[in-house]
Coordinates of C-alpha atoms and ligand atoms in Angstrom, one line a residue:
X100 CA 29.3 27.7 -3.5
X101 CA 29.6 29.0 -7.1
X102 CA 26.3 30.8 -6.5
X103 CA 28.1 32.7 -3.5
X104 CA 30.9 33.8 -5.6
X105 CA 29.3 36.8 -7.3
X106 CA 28.4 38.8 -4.1
X107 CA 32.0 38.4 -3.0
X108 CA 33.6 39.6 -6.2
X109 CA 31.1 42.7 -6.7
X110 CA 32.0 43.8 -3.2
X111 CA 35.8 43.4 -3.9
X112 CA 35.4 45.3 -7.3
X113 CA 33.6 48.2 -5.7
X114 CA 36.3 48.4 -3.0
X115 CA 39.5 47.6 -5.1
X116 CA 38.5 48.9 -8.5
X117 CA 36.2 51.9 -7.9
X118 CA 37.1 53.3 -4.5
X119 CA 40.7 51.9 -4.0
X120 CA 39.9 50.9 -0.3
X121 CA 41.1 47.4 -0.6
X122 CA 43.7 45.7 -2.8
X123 CA 42.5 43.1 -5.3
X124 CA 43.2 39.7 -3.8
X125 CA 41.5 36.5 -4.5
X126 CA 41.6 33.7 -2.1
X127 CA 43.5 30.7 -3.4
X128 CA 44.8 32.8 -6.5
X129 CA 48.5 33.6 -6.5
X130 CA 49.1 37.5 -6.4
X131 CA 51.2 37.5 -9.6
X132 CA 48.3 36.3 -11.5
X133 CA 46.2 39.3 -10.6
X134 CA 46.6 42.2 -12.9
X135 CA 47.5 45.6 -11.7
X136 CA 45.5 48.1 -13.8
X137 CA 41.9 48.6 -12.4
X138 CA 40.3 48.1 -15.9
X139 CA 41.9 44.7 -16.2
X140 CA 40.7 43.9 -12.6
X141 CA 37.3 44.9 -13.6
X142 CA 37.4 42.5 -16.7
X143 CA 38.7 39.8 -14.6
X144 CA 36.0 40.2 -12.0
X145 CA 33.3 40.1 -14.9
X146 CA 35.1 36.8 -16.2
X147 CA 34.8 35.3 -12.7
X148 CA 31.3 36.1 -12.7
X149 CA 30.4 34.7 -16.1
X150 CA 32.6 31.4 -15.3
X151 CA 30.8 31.0 -12.0
X152 CA 27.3 31.3 -13.6
X153 CA 28.1 28.9 -16.4
X154 CA 29.7 26.4 -14.3
X155 CA 26.9 26.8 -11.7
X156 CA 24.3 26.0 -14.4
X157 CA 26.4 22.7 -15.4
X158 CA 26.8 21.6 -11.7
X159 CA 23.1 22.4 -11.0
X160 CA 22.0 20.3 -14.0
X161 CA 24.0 17.2 -12.8
X162 CA 23.1 17.7 -9.3
X163 CA 19.3 17.8 -10.4
X164 CA 19.8 14.6 -12.4
X165 CA 21.5 12.7 -9.5
X166 CA 18.9 13.7 -7.1
X167 CA 16.0 12.8 -9.4
X168 CA 17.5 9.3 -10.0
X169 CA 18.2 8.9 -6.5
X170 CA 14.7 9.7 -5.3
X171 CA 13.0 7.8 -8.3
X172 CA 15.0 4.7 -7.5
X173 CA 14.2 4.9 -3.8
X174 CA 10.4 5.5 -4.8
X175 CA 10.5 2.4 -6.9
X176 CA 12.1 0.2 -4.4
X177 CA 9.9 1.3 -1.5
X178 CA 6.8 0.8 -3.7
X179 CA 8.0 -2.7 -4.6
X180 CA 8.8 -3.5 -1.0
X181 CA 5.7 -2.1 0.3
X182 CA 3.7 -4.2 -2.3
X183 CA 5.6 -7.2 -1.3
X184 CA 5.0 -6.5 2.4
X185 CA 1.3 -6.3 1.6
X186 CA 1.2 -9.5 -0.3
X187 CA 3.0 -11.3 2.8
X188 CA 0.0 -10.2 5.0
X189 CA -2.5 -12.8 6.1
X190 CA -6.0 -12.8 4.6
X191 CA -7.4 -11.2 7.8
X192 CA -5.4 -8.2 7.3
X193 CA -7.2 -7.3 4.1
X194 CA -10.4 -8.1 5.3
X195 CA -10.1 -5.6 8.0
X196 CA -8.9 -2.8 5.9
X197 CA -10.4 -1.0 2.9
X198 CA -8.7 -1.4 -0.5
X199 CA -8.6 2.3 -1.1
X200 CA -6.8 3.0 2.1
X201 CA -4.0 0.5 1.1
X202 CA -3.9 2.0 -2.4
X203 CA -3.3 5.5 -0.9
X204 CA -0.2 4.1 1.0
X205 CA 1.0 2.6 -2.2
X206 CA 0.4 5.7 -4.3
X207 CA 0.2 9.0 -2.6
X208 CA 2.2 8.3 0.5
X209 CA 5.0 7.0 -1.4
X210 CA 4.8 10.0 -3.8
X211 CA 5.1 12.3 -0.7
X212 CA 8.5 10.5 0.2
X213 CA 9.7 10.8 -3.2
X214 CA 8.8 14.6 -3.2
X215 CA 11.0 15.1 0.0
X216 CA 13.8 12.9 -1.2
X217 CA 14.0 14.8 -4.6
X218 CA 13.3 18.5 -3.7
X219 CA 13.5 18.5 0.2
X220 CA 16.7 16.6 0.8
X221 CA 18.7 18.3 -2.0
X222 CA 17.5 21.6 -0.8
X223 CA 18.8 20.8 2.7
X224 CA 22.2 20.5 1.4
X225 CA 21.9 23.6 -0.5
X226 CA 20.7 25.5 2.5
X227 CA 23.4 24.3 4.6
X228 CA 26.1 25.1 2.0
X229 CA 24.5 28.4 1.4
X230 CA 24.1 29.6 4.9
X231 CA 27.5 28.0 6.0
X232 CA 29.4 29.5 3.0
X233 CA 27.7 32.9 3.8
X234 CA 28.7 32.8 7.4
X235 CA 32.4 31.8 6.5
X236 CA 32.9 34.5 3.9
X237 CA 31.2 37.2 5.9
X238 CA 33.1 36.3 9.1
X239 CA 36.4 37.1 7.2
X240 CA 35.0 40.5 6.2
X241 CA 33.5 41.7 9.5
X242 CA 32.8 39.4 12.6
X243 CA 30.4 41.6 14.6
X244 CA 28.2 42.4 11.5
X245 CA 28.1 38.7 10.6
X246 CA 26.9 37.7 13.9
X247 CA 24.0 40.2 13.5
X248 CA 23.3 39.1 10.0
X249 CA 23.1 35.5 11.1
X250 CA 21.2 36.2 14.3
X251 CA 17.7 35.4 12.9
X252 CA 18.8 31.9 12.4
X253 CA 18.1 30.6 15.9
X254 CA 14.9 32.6 16.0
X255 CA 13.9 31.0 12.7
X256 CA 14.7 27.6 13.9
X257 CA 12.6 28.0 17.1
X258 CA 9.7 29.3 14.9
X259 CA 10.1 26.3 12.7
X260 CA 10.1 23.7 15.5
X261 CA 6.8 25.4 16.6
X262 CA 5.5 24.9 13.3
X263 CA 6.4 21.2 12.9
X264 CA 4.5 20.7 16.2
X265 CA 1.4 22.3 15.0
X266 CA 1.4 20.9 11.5
X267 CA 2.3 17.3 12.1
X268 CA -1.0 16.1 13.5
X269 CA -2.8 18.0 10.9
X270 CA -0.8 16.4 8.0
X271 CA -1.6 12.9 9.5
X272 CA -5.3 13.7 9.5
X273 CA -4.9 14.9 5.7
X274 CA -3.4 11.6 4.9
X275 CA -6.0 9.8 6.6
X276 CA -8.8 11.6 4.9
X277 CA -7.1 10.9 1.5
X278 CA -7.3 7.2 2.5
X279 CA -10.9 7.6 3.6
X280 CA -11.7 9.4 0.2
X281 CA -10.0 6.9 -2.0
X282 CA -11.6 4.0 -0.1
X283 CA -15.0 5.4 -0.7
X284 CA -14.1 6.0 -4.4
X285 CA -12.9 2.5 -4.8
X286 CA -15.9 0.9 -3.1
X287 CA -18.5 2.8 -5.1
X288 CA -16.7 2.1 -8.5
X289 CA -16.6 -1.7 -7.5
X290 CA -20.2 -1.6 -6.3
X291 CA -21.5 0.3 -9.5
X292 CA -23.9 -2.5 -10.4
X293 CA -25.6 -2.4 -7.1
X294 CA -25.6 1.4 -7.1
X295 CA -27.3 1.4 -10.7
X296 CA -29.9 -1.3 -9.8
X297 CA -30.7 0.5 -6.4
X298 CA -30.8 3.9 -8.2
X299 CA -28.5 5.2 -5.6
X300 CA -26.3 7.4 -7.6
X301 CA -27.4 10.4 -5.7
X302 CA -26.9 8.8 -2.4
X303 CA -23.3 7.7 -3.5
X304 CA -22.6 11.3 -4.6
X305 CA -23.8 12.5 -1.2
X306 CA -21.5 10.2 0.7
X307 CA -18.6 11.1 -1.5
X308 CA -19.3 14.9 -0.9
X309 CA -19.3 14.1 2.9
X310 CA -15.8 12.4 2.5
X311 CA -14.6 15.2 0.2
X312 CA -15.9 17.7 2.9
X313 CA -13.9 16.1 5.6
X314 CA -10.9 16.1 3.4
X315 CA -11.3 19.7 2.6
X316 CA -11.7 20.5 6.3
X317 CA -8.4 18.6 7.1
X318 CA -6.5 20.3 4.1
X319 CA -7.7 23.7 5.3
X320 CA -6.7 23.3 8.7
X321 CA -3.3 22.2 7.5
X322 CA -3.1 25.1 5.1
X323 CA -4.1 27.5 7.8
X324 CA -1.0 26.5 9.8
X325 CA 1.2 26.4 6.6
X326 CA 0.4 29.8 5.3
X327 CA 1.0 31.4 8.7
X328 CA 4.5 29.8 8.6
X329 CA 5.7 31.6 5.6
X330 CA 4.8 35.3 6.3
X331 CA 6.3 34.6 9.8
X332 CA 9.6 33.6 8.2
X333 CA 9.5 36.5 6.0
X334 CA 8.8 38.9 8.9
X335 CA 11.7 37.4 11.0
X336 CA 14.2 37.5 8.1
X337 CA 13.0 40.9 7.1
X338 CA 13.7 42.4 10.4
X339 CA 17.1 40.8 10.4
X340 CA 17.9 42.4 7.1
X341 CA 16.9 45.8 8.3
X342 CA 19.1 45.4 11.3
X343 CA 22.0 44.4 9.1
X344 CA 21.2 47.5 6.9
X345 CA 21.1 49.8 9.7
X346 CA 24.1 48.8 11.6
X347 CA 26.4 48.3 8.4
X348 CA 25.1 51.5 7.1
X349 CA 26.3 53.4 10.1
X350 CA 29.4 51.5 10.3
X351 CA 30.3 52.5 6.8
X352 CA 29.5 56.2 7.7
X353 CA 31.9 55.5 10.8
X354 CA 29.2 56.0 13.4
X355 CA 29.1 53.5 16.3
X356 CA 25.8 51.8 17.1
X357 CA 25.3 51.3 20.9
X358 CA 28.8 52.0 21.4
X359 CA 30.0 49.3 18.9
X360 CA 32.1 50.1 15.9
X361 CA 33.9 47.9 13.4
X362 CA 35.2 49.7 10.3
X363 CA 33.4 48.5 7.1
X364 CA 34.2 49.4 3.5
X365 CA 31.3 50.3 1.2
X366 CA 32.0 47.2 -1.0
X367 CA 32.0 45.0 2.0
X368 CA 28.8 46.4 3.1
X369 CA 27.5 45.8 -0.6
X370 CA 28.6 42.1 -0.2
X371 CA 26.8 42.0 3.3
X372 CA 23.6 43.4 1.8
X373 CA 23.6 41.0 -1.1
X374 CA 24.3 37.9 1.1
X375 CA 21.8 39.0 3.6
X376 CA 19.2 39.0 0.6
X377 CA 20.7 35.7 -0.7
X378 CA 20.4 34.2 2.7
X379 CA 16.6 34.9 2.9
X380 CA 15.9 32.4 0.2
X381 CA 17.4 29.3 1.8
X382 CA 15.6 30.2 5.0
X383 CA 12.4 30.7 3.3
X384 CA 13.0 27.5 1.3
X385 CA 13.7 26.0 4.8
X386 CA 9.9 26.3 5.1
X387 CA 9.2 24.2 2.0
X388 CA 11.8 21.7 3.2
X389 CA 10.4 21.3 6.7
X390 CA 6.8 21.2 5.1
X391 CA 8.0 18.5 2.7
X392 CA 9.8 16.8 5.5
X393 CA 6.6 16.7 7.7
X394 CA 4.5 15.3 4.8
X395 CA 7.0 12.7 4.1
X396 CA 7.2 11.8 7.8
X397 CA 3.7 11.2 8.3
X398 CA 3.6 9.2 5.0
X399 CA 6.6 7.1 6.1
X400 CA 4.7 6.2 9.3
X401 CA 2.0 4.8 7.2
X402 CA 4.4 3.1 4.7
X403 CA 6.4 1.7 7.6
X404 CA 3.3 0.2 9.2
X405 CA 3.0 -1.8 6.1
X406 CA 6.7 -2.7 5.6
X407 CA 7.7 -3.6 9.1
X408 CA 4.5 -5.5 10.1
X409 CA 5.1 -9.1 10.6
X410 CA 2.4 -11.3 9.1
X411 CA 0.5 -13.2 11.8
X412 CA 0.5 -16.3 9.4
X413 CA 4.1 -17.1 8.6
X414 CA 6.5 -19.9 8.5
X415 CA 7.6 -21.3 11.8
X416 CA 11.5 -21.0 12.1
X417 CA 11.7 -24.8 12.2
X418 CA 9.2 -25.2 9.2
X419 CA 9.9 -28.1 6.8
X420 CA 8.3 -28.8 3.5
X421 CA 5.1 -30.9 3.7
X422 CA 5.6 -34.4 2.5
X423 CA 2.3 -35.9 1.0
X424 CA 2.2 -39.6 1.2
X425 CA -1.4 -40.5 1.1
X426 CA -3.1 -37.1 1.7
X427 CA -4.8 -38.1 5.1
X428 CA -6.2 -35.0 6.8
X429 CA -6.9 -35.0 10.5
X430 CA -8.8 -32.0 12.2
X431 CA -8.1 -32.6 16.0
X432 CA -10.3 -30.5 18.5
X433 CA -10.3 -27.4 16.5
X434 CA -11.9 -24.2 17.6
X435 CA -11.7 -21.1 15.8
X436 CA -13.4 -17.6 15.9
X437 CA -12.9 -14.5 13.8
X438 CA -13.5 -12.4 16.7
X439 CA -14.8 -13.3 20.1
X440 CA -17.6 -15.4 19.1
X441 CA -16.7 -19.0 18.1
X442 CA -17.4 -19.8 14.6
X443 CA -16.1 -23.6 14.7
X444 CA -16.2 -25.5 18.0
X445 CA -14.3 -28.6 18.9
X446 CA -14.2 -30.1 15.4
X447 CA -12.8 -33.6 14.9
X448 CA -12.4 -35.1 11.5
X449 CA -10.4 -38.1 10.3
X450 CA -10.2 -38.3 6.5
X451 CA -8.2 -41.1 5.0
X452 CA -6.3 -40.2 1.9
X453 CA -8.2 -40.2 -1.3
X454 CA -11.6 -39.9 0.3
X455 CA -14.2 -37.3 -0.8
X456 CA -16.0 -35.4 2.1
X457 CA -19.0 -33.5 1.6
X458 CA -19.6 -30.5 3.9
X459 CA -23.2 -29.2 4.1
X460 CA -25.2 -27.2 6.6
X461 CA -27.3 -24.1 6.8
X462 CA -25.7 -20.6 5.7
X463 CA -23.2 -19.4 8.2
X464 CA -22.7 -22.7 10.0
X465 CA -18.9 -22.3 9.2
X466 CA -18.4 -24.5 6.2
X467 CA -16.2 -22.1 4.3
X468 CA -14.3 -21.2 7.5
X469 CA -13.4 -25.0 7.8
X470 CA -11.9 -25.0 4.4
X471 CA -10.1 -21.9 5.0
X472 CA -8.5 -23.3 8.2
X473 CA -7.5 -26.3 6.1
X474 CA -5.6 -24.0 3.7
X475 CA -4.1 -22.1 6.6
X476 CA -5.7 -18.9 5.5
X477 CA -6.4 -18.6 9.2
X478 CA -4.7 -20.3 12.1
X479 CA -6.8 -22.2 14.6
X480 CA -7.4 -20.9 18.1
X481 CA -7.1 -24.2 19.6
X482 CA -6.4 -27.8 18.2
X483 CA -4.4 -29.0 15.4
X484 CA -4.8 -29.7 11.7
X485 CA -2.5 -32.3 10.4
X486 CA -1.8 -33.7 6.7
X487 CA -0.3 -37.1 6.7
X488 CA 0.8 -36.6 10.4
X489 CA 2.3 -33.2 10.0
X490 CA 0.9 -30.1 11.8
X491 CA 0.2 -27.5 9.0
X492 CA 1.8 -24.7 11.4
X493 CA 5.0 -26.7 11.2
X494 CA 5.3 -26.9 7.4
X495 CA 6.2 -24.1 5.0
X496 CA 3.3 -22.3 3.7
X497 CA 4.6 -22.5 0.2
X498 CA 4.7 -26.4 0.2
X499 CA 1.2 -26.4 2.0
X500 CA -0.5 -24.2 -0.5
X501 CA 1.3 -26.0 -3.3
X502 CA -0.4 -29.3 -2.2
X503 CA -3.7 -27.7 -1.9
X504 CA -6.2 -26.8 -4.7
X505 CA -8.7 -24.2 -3.5
X506 CA -11.8 -23.2 -5.5
X507 CA -13.4 -20.4 -3.7
X508 CA -17.1 -19.2 -3.6
X509 CA -16.2 -16.2 -5.4
X510 CA -14.0 -17.1 -8.5
X511 CA -11.7 -14.3 -9.3
X512 CA -10.2 -13.7 -12.8
X513 CA -7.2 -11.3 -13.2
X514 CA -7.0 -8.9 -16.1
X515 CA -5.2 -10.9 -18.7
X516 CA -6.0 -13.7 -21.2
X517 CA -8.1 -16.9 -20.4
X518 CA -4.8 -18.8 -20.8
X519 CA -3.0 -16.6 -18.2
X520 CA -5.8 -17.1 -15.9
X521 CA -5.8 -20.8 -16.2
X522 CA -2.1 -20.9 -15.9
X523 CA -2.2 -18.8 -12.8
X524 CA -0.3 -20.4 -10.1
X525 CA 1.2 -23.1 -12.5
X526 CA 3.3 -20.7 -14.4
X527 CA 5.4 -23.1 -16.0
X528 CA 2.5 -25.1 -17.5
X529 CA 2.5 -25.4 -21.5
X530 CA -0.3 -24.6 -23.6
X531 CA -1.1 -28.2 -24.3
X532 CA -1.5 -28.6 -20.4
X533 CA -3.6 -25.5 -20.1
X534 CA -5.9 -26.8 -22.8
X535 CA -6.1 -30.2 -21.3
X536 CA -7.2 -28.8 -18.0
X537 CA -9.6 -26.6 -19.7
X538 CA -11.2 -29.7 -21.5
X539 CA -11.4 -31.3 -18.1
X540 CA -13.3 -28.4 -16.7
X541 CA -15.7 -28.4 -19.7
X542 CA -14.5 -24.9 -20.6
X543 CA -12.5 -25.5 -23.7
X544 CA -15.5 -25.4 -26.2
X545 CA -16.6 -22.2 -24.8
X546 CA -13.1 -20.6 -24.8
X547 CA -12.6 -21.6 -28.4
X548 CA -15.7 -19.7 -29.3
X549 CA -14.4 -16.4 -27.6
X550 CA -13.2 -13.7 -30.0
X551 CA -9.5 -14.6 -29.6
X552 CA -9.9 -18.2 -28.1
X553 CA -7.5 -18.6 -25.2
X554 CA -6.0 -15.2 -26.0
X555 CA -9.1 -13.4 -25.2
X556 CA -8.8 -10.7 -22.4
X557 CA -11.0 -11.4 -19.3
X558 CA -11.2 -9.9 -15.8
X559 CA -11.7 -6.3 -15.2
X560 CA -11.9 -4.2 -18.5
X561 CA -11.8 -7.5 -20.5
X562 CA -14.7 -9.5 -21.9
X563 CA -17.3 -10.1 -19.3
X564 CA -17.8 -13.7 -18.3
X565 CA -20.9 -15.2 -16.6
X566 CA -20.4 -16.5 -13.0
X567 CA -20.6 -20.1 -14.3
X568 CA -17.9 -19.4 -16.9
X569 CA -15.6 -17.9 -14.3
X570 CA -16.2 -20.8 -12.1
X571 CA -15.3 -23.2 -14.8
X572 CA -12.0 -21.3 -15.7
X573 CA -11.1 -21.4 -12.0
X574 CA -11.9 -25.0 -11.8
X575 CA -9.4 -25.5 -14.9
X576 CA -6.8 -23.5 -13.0
X577 CA -7.1 -26.2 -10.1
X578 CA -7.1 -29.0 -12.2
X579 CA -4.0 -27.8 -14.0
X580 CA -2.2 -27.4 -10.4
X581 CA -2.9 -31.0 -10.0
X582 CA -2.8 -30.9 -6.3
X583 CA -3.0 -33.9 -3.9
X584 CA -5.7 -32.2 -1.8
X585 CA -8.7 -30.4 -3.2
X586 CA -10.9 -27.9 -1.4
X587 CA -14.0 -26.9 -3.5
X588 CA -16.0 -24.3 -2.0
X589 CA -19.4 -24.2 -3.7
X590 CA -17.2 -24.7 -6.8
X591 CA -20.1 -25.4 -9.0
X592 CA -22.7 -23.4 -7.4
X593 CA -22.9 -21.0 -10.2
X594 CA -23.4 -23.6 -12.9
X595 CA -26.7 -24.8 -14.4
X596 CA -27.4 -28.3 -13.5
X597 CA -26.5 -29.6 -17.1
X598 CA -23.0 -28.2 -16.8
X599 CA -22.6 -29.2 -13.1
X600 CA -23.5 -32.8 -14.1
X601 CA -20.9 -32.6 -16.9
X602 CA -18.1 -31.2 -14.5
X603 CA -19.0 -33.6 -11.8
X604 CA -18.4 -36.4 -14.3
X605 CA -15.0 -35.1 -15.4
X606 CA -14.0 -34.1 -11.6
X607 CA -15.1 -37.5 -10.7
X608 CA -12.0 -38.9 -12.1
X609 CA -10.0 -36.2 -10.8
X610 CA -11.2 -36.4 -7.2
X611 CA -11.1 -40.1 -6.8
X612 CA -7.2 -39.9 -6.6
X613 CA -7.0 -37.2 -4.1
X614 CA -8.4 -36.1 -0.8
X615 CA -11.4 -33.8 -1.5
X616 CA -13.5 -31.6 0.6
X617 CA -16.6 -30.3 -1.1
X618 CA -18.8 -27.5 0.3
X619 CA -22.1 -27.5 -1.2
X620 CA -25.6 -26.1 -0.7
X621 CA -27.0 -28.2 -3.6
X622 CA -27.0 -31.5 -1.8
X623 CA -27.0 -33.5 -5.0
X624 CA -23.3 -32.4 -5.5
X625 CA -22.2 -34.3 -2.5
X626 CA -24.7 -37.1 -2.6
X627 CA -22.0 -39.7 -3.8
X628 CA -19.3 -38.5 -1.6
X629 CA -17.7 -41.1 0.8
X630 CA -18.9 -39.1 3.6
X631 CA -20.9 -36.1 4.4
X632 CA -20.5 -33.9 7.4
X633 CA -23.3 -31.7 8.5
X634 CA -22.2 -28.6 10.2
X635 CA -24.6 -26.4 12.3
X636 CA -23.7 -23.3 14.5
X637 CA -19.8 -24.2 14.1
X638 CA -20.2 -27.9 15.2
X639 CA -20.4 -31.2 13.3
X640 CA -23.9 -32.4 14.1
X641 CA -24.2 -35.3 11.7
X642 CA -21.5 -37.5 9.8
X643 CA -22.0 -40.4 7.5
X644 CA -23.2 -41.3 3.9
X645 CA -26.3 -39.8 2.1
X646 CA -28.0 -42.9 3.0
X647 CA -27.0 -43.2 6.5
X648 CA -28.0 -39.4 7.2
X649 CA -31.5 -39.7 5.5
X650 CA -32.1 -42.5 7.8
X651 CA -31.1 -40.5 10.8
X652 CA -33.9 -38.1 10.0
X653 CA -32.0 -35.0 11.4
X654 CA -30.8 -31.7 9.9
X655 CA -29.4 -33.4 6.6
X656 CA -32.7 -35.2 6.0
X657 CA -34.6 -31.8 6.5
X658 CA -32.3 -29.9 4.1
X659 CA -32.7 -32.7 1.7
X660 CA -36.6 -32.3 1.9
X661 CA -36.0 -28.6 1.3
X662 CA -34.2 -29.5 -1.9
X663 CA -36.5 -32.0 -3.2
X664 CA -39.4 -29.4 -2.6
X665 CA -40.9 -31.4 0.3
X666 CA -41.4 -28.2 2.4
X667 CA -44.7 -29.3 3.8
X668 CA -43.1 -32.2 5.8
X669 CA -40.6 -30.0 7.5
X670 CA -40.8 -29.8 11.2
X671 CA -41.6 -26.4 12.5
X672 CA -38.5 -26.3 14.7
X673 CA -36.3 -26.4 11.6
X674 CA -38.0 -23.4 10.2
X675 CA -37.9 -21.4 13.3
X676 CA -34.0 -22.2 13.7
X677 CA -33.5 -21.0 10.1
X678 CA -35.1 -17.7 10.8
X679 CA -33.2 -17.3 14.0
X680 CA -29.9 -18.0 12.1
X681 CA -30.6 -15.4 9.6
X682 CA -31.1 -12.7 12.3
X683 CA -27.9 -13.3 14.3
X684 CA -24.9 -12.5 12.1
X685 CA -21.3 -12.8 13.5
X686 CA -19.4 -9.5 14.0
X687 CA -15.9 -8.9 13.3
X688 CA -13.9 -6.8 15.8
Ligands
LIG986 P1 -22.6 -19.9 3.5 O1 -23.1 -21.4 3.3 O2 -23.5 -18.9 3.6 O3 -21.4 -19.7 2.7 P2 -20.8 -21.0 5.6 O4 -21.2 -22.0 6.4 O5 -19.7 -21.2 4.5 O6 -21.8 -20.1 5.0 P3 -18.8 -19.3 6.8 O7 -18.5 -18.4 5.5 O8 -17.8 -20.2 7.2 O9 -20.1 -19.9 6.8 O10 -19.1 -18.2 8.0 C1 -19.3 -18.7 9.3 C2 -19.4 -17.4 10.3 O11 -18.3 -16.6 10.2 C3 -20.6 -16.5 9.6 O12 -21.4 -16.2 10.7 C4 -19.9 -15.3 9.1 O13 -20.8 -14.2 9.4 C5 -18.5 -15.2 9.9 N1 -17.6 -14.9 9.0 C6 -17.0 -15.4 7.9 N2 -16.0 -14.8 7.4 C7 -15.6 -13.8 8.3 C8 -14.5 -12.9 8.5 N3 -13.7 -12.6 7.5 N4 -14.6 -12.0 9.4 C9 -15.6 -12.2 10.4 N5 -16.5 -13.1 10.4 C10 -16.7 -13.9 9.4

């Protein structure tokens, strides 16, 4: 509004001070405050102009600050909420999406939203205030000419609507290509070791070039529509300005246009022209706003897909905390498949609390999958899993996961100190407890020799550890958690036999008091288990102690022969099936 004042004052000064065609009156200002002498009126006009400009600058500073704080705060909240939304999703959600794609939602999509909130939304108010204000002031001066001056607005609106229809799908594909590009970047950076050893740098650059090419194409297609829009706007508003100039000019000269005539003073005409010019800017800015809005809208669709998605695995409304009494686990007629093909079929297992169950079988038999079902990382398709008689779908996920210690096949360390990594999940543990767990996992001596001991940074960008060292740290993490049920998925596979023996002996004390499932390829690891389940192609085919299974002379006995190097006595059927298994992988949807 302050920005609109100058044009009005200039027009008034021209008519009242120089031409004497109007009396010098200001809206909302009492007549007795207005000086009579033209020179004094001119001084007052200049004073008002200066005051409007200075006040306008202060107001604009405050306004910009408020909009920025508003947009930044929303950006922060949306980012944290979207991150929390992602964290809530089930494991499958992540295995079906690429990290880079999810990252681009958290980064560039949320930034696009912020740009609109900071620039676009404030500009919307500015445009409404300017165009509305100009309309009101002009209408008091000369109504017919005002109608003519504002006539381009509906034309511009129609043109803008057309633009949004054209640009929206193009922006969506730009955002998708950004996701694709960052997914590729992320993938090739995390796979750098393989790229180097395979000498595939050129190949990777080519692949990135392809993704960059697709992105370029999507961008150019959007740009083509975008740059047509602005000249279009200028032409429409330019024609509108010329019409105002023509009709207003004729009326100042007291010549009717198409039989229409409304008296117009030269100063009023000046006000009209300045406003007609001033009014072009908000309209052109409208293009940017619509553009920002469209980008933000497509970004929001993607953000919303994360925010509003209900995780498939979540607490039942009637969920109660899991109460562990003995730690007995029963798997009752469980069937499960990642996609159409069944990975596990009709599994029945009854494990009394405190027992150690070894799970063995050929690769791809479904061993890890069974552990994942026990931890409810996936839900079964049919059947039930119960812990001490409670269906794991009926208890809170938090209480279930607290009761379960899971050491996965691929131990993961976060960027942070060794201490933080061991403490991960048991955030209240004291340093002494951390060290005790580390001793148990045979990792204390090794950690002490690291440059900063327990405060050495590990994980990405930290000190590089061997697979065995990482595995021992994650075992320490689980020991510290002290859960009543343990799931060890090849937990000692990366260790040399000597360290494995050490860990086995210290884990021995740890596992005797709790129900433990141990997946192992190295059969010596599970040899002393209370019971060994042999999985083959998603079904339990053998069940018993090491001794029982050897005497059964089935799959377990053959696997045992492989491990002790007695390949010659393997039945040819066993070798044929091993080969077949390798050539029929499961497919996810
Ligand atoms: P290994 O001894 O090689 O670790 P495993 O017995 O632990 O094998 P699982 O990891 O349970 O086998 O896999 C069983 C089958 O399920 C495999 O055929 C595998 O391809 C498939 N599979 C595993 N994880 C997924 C997943 N996230 N999505 C789709 N299929 C999967």
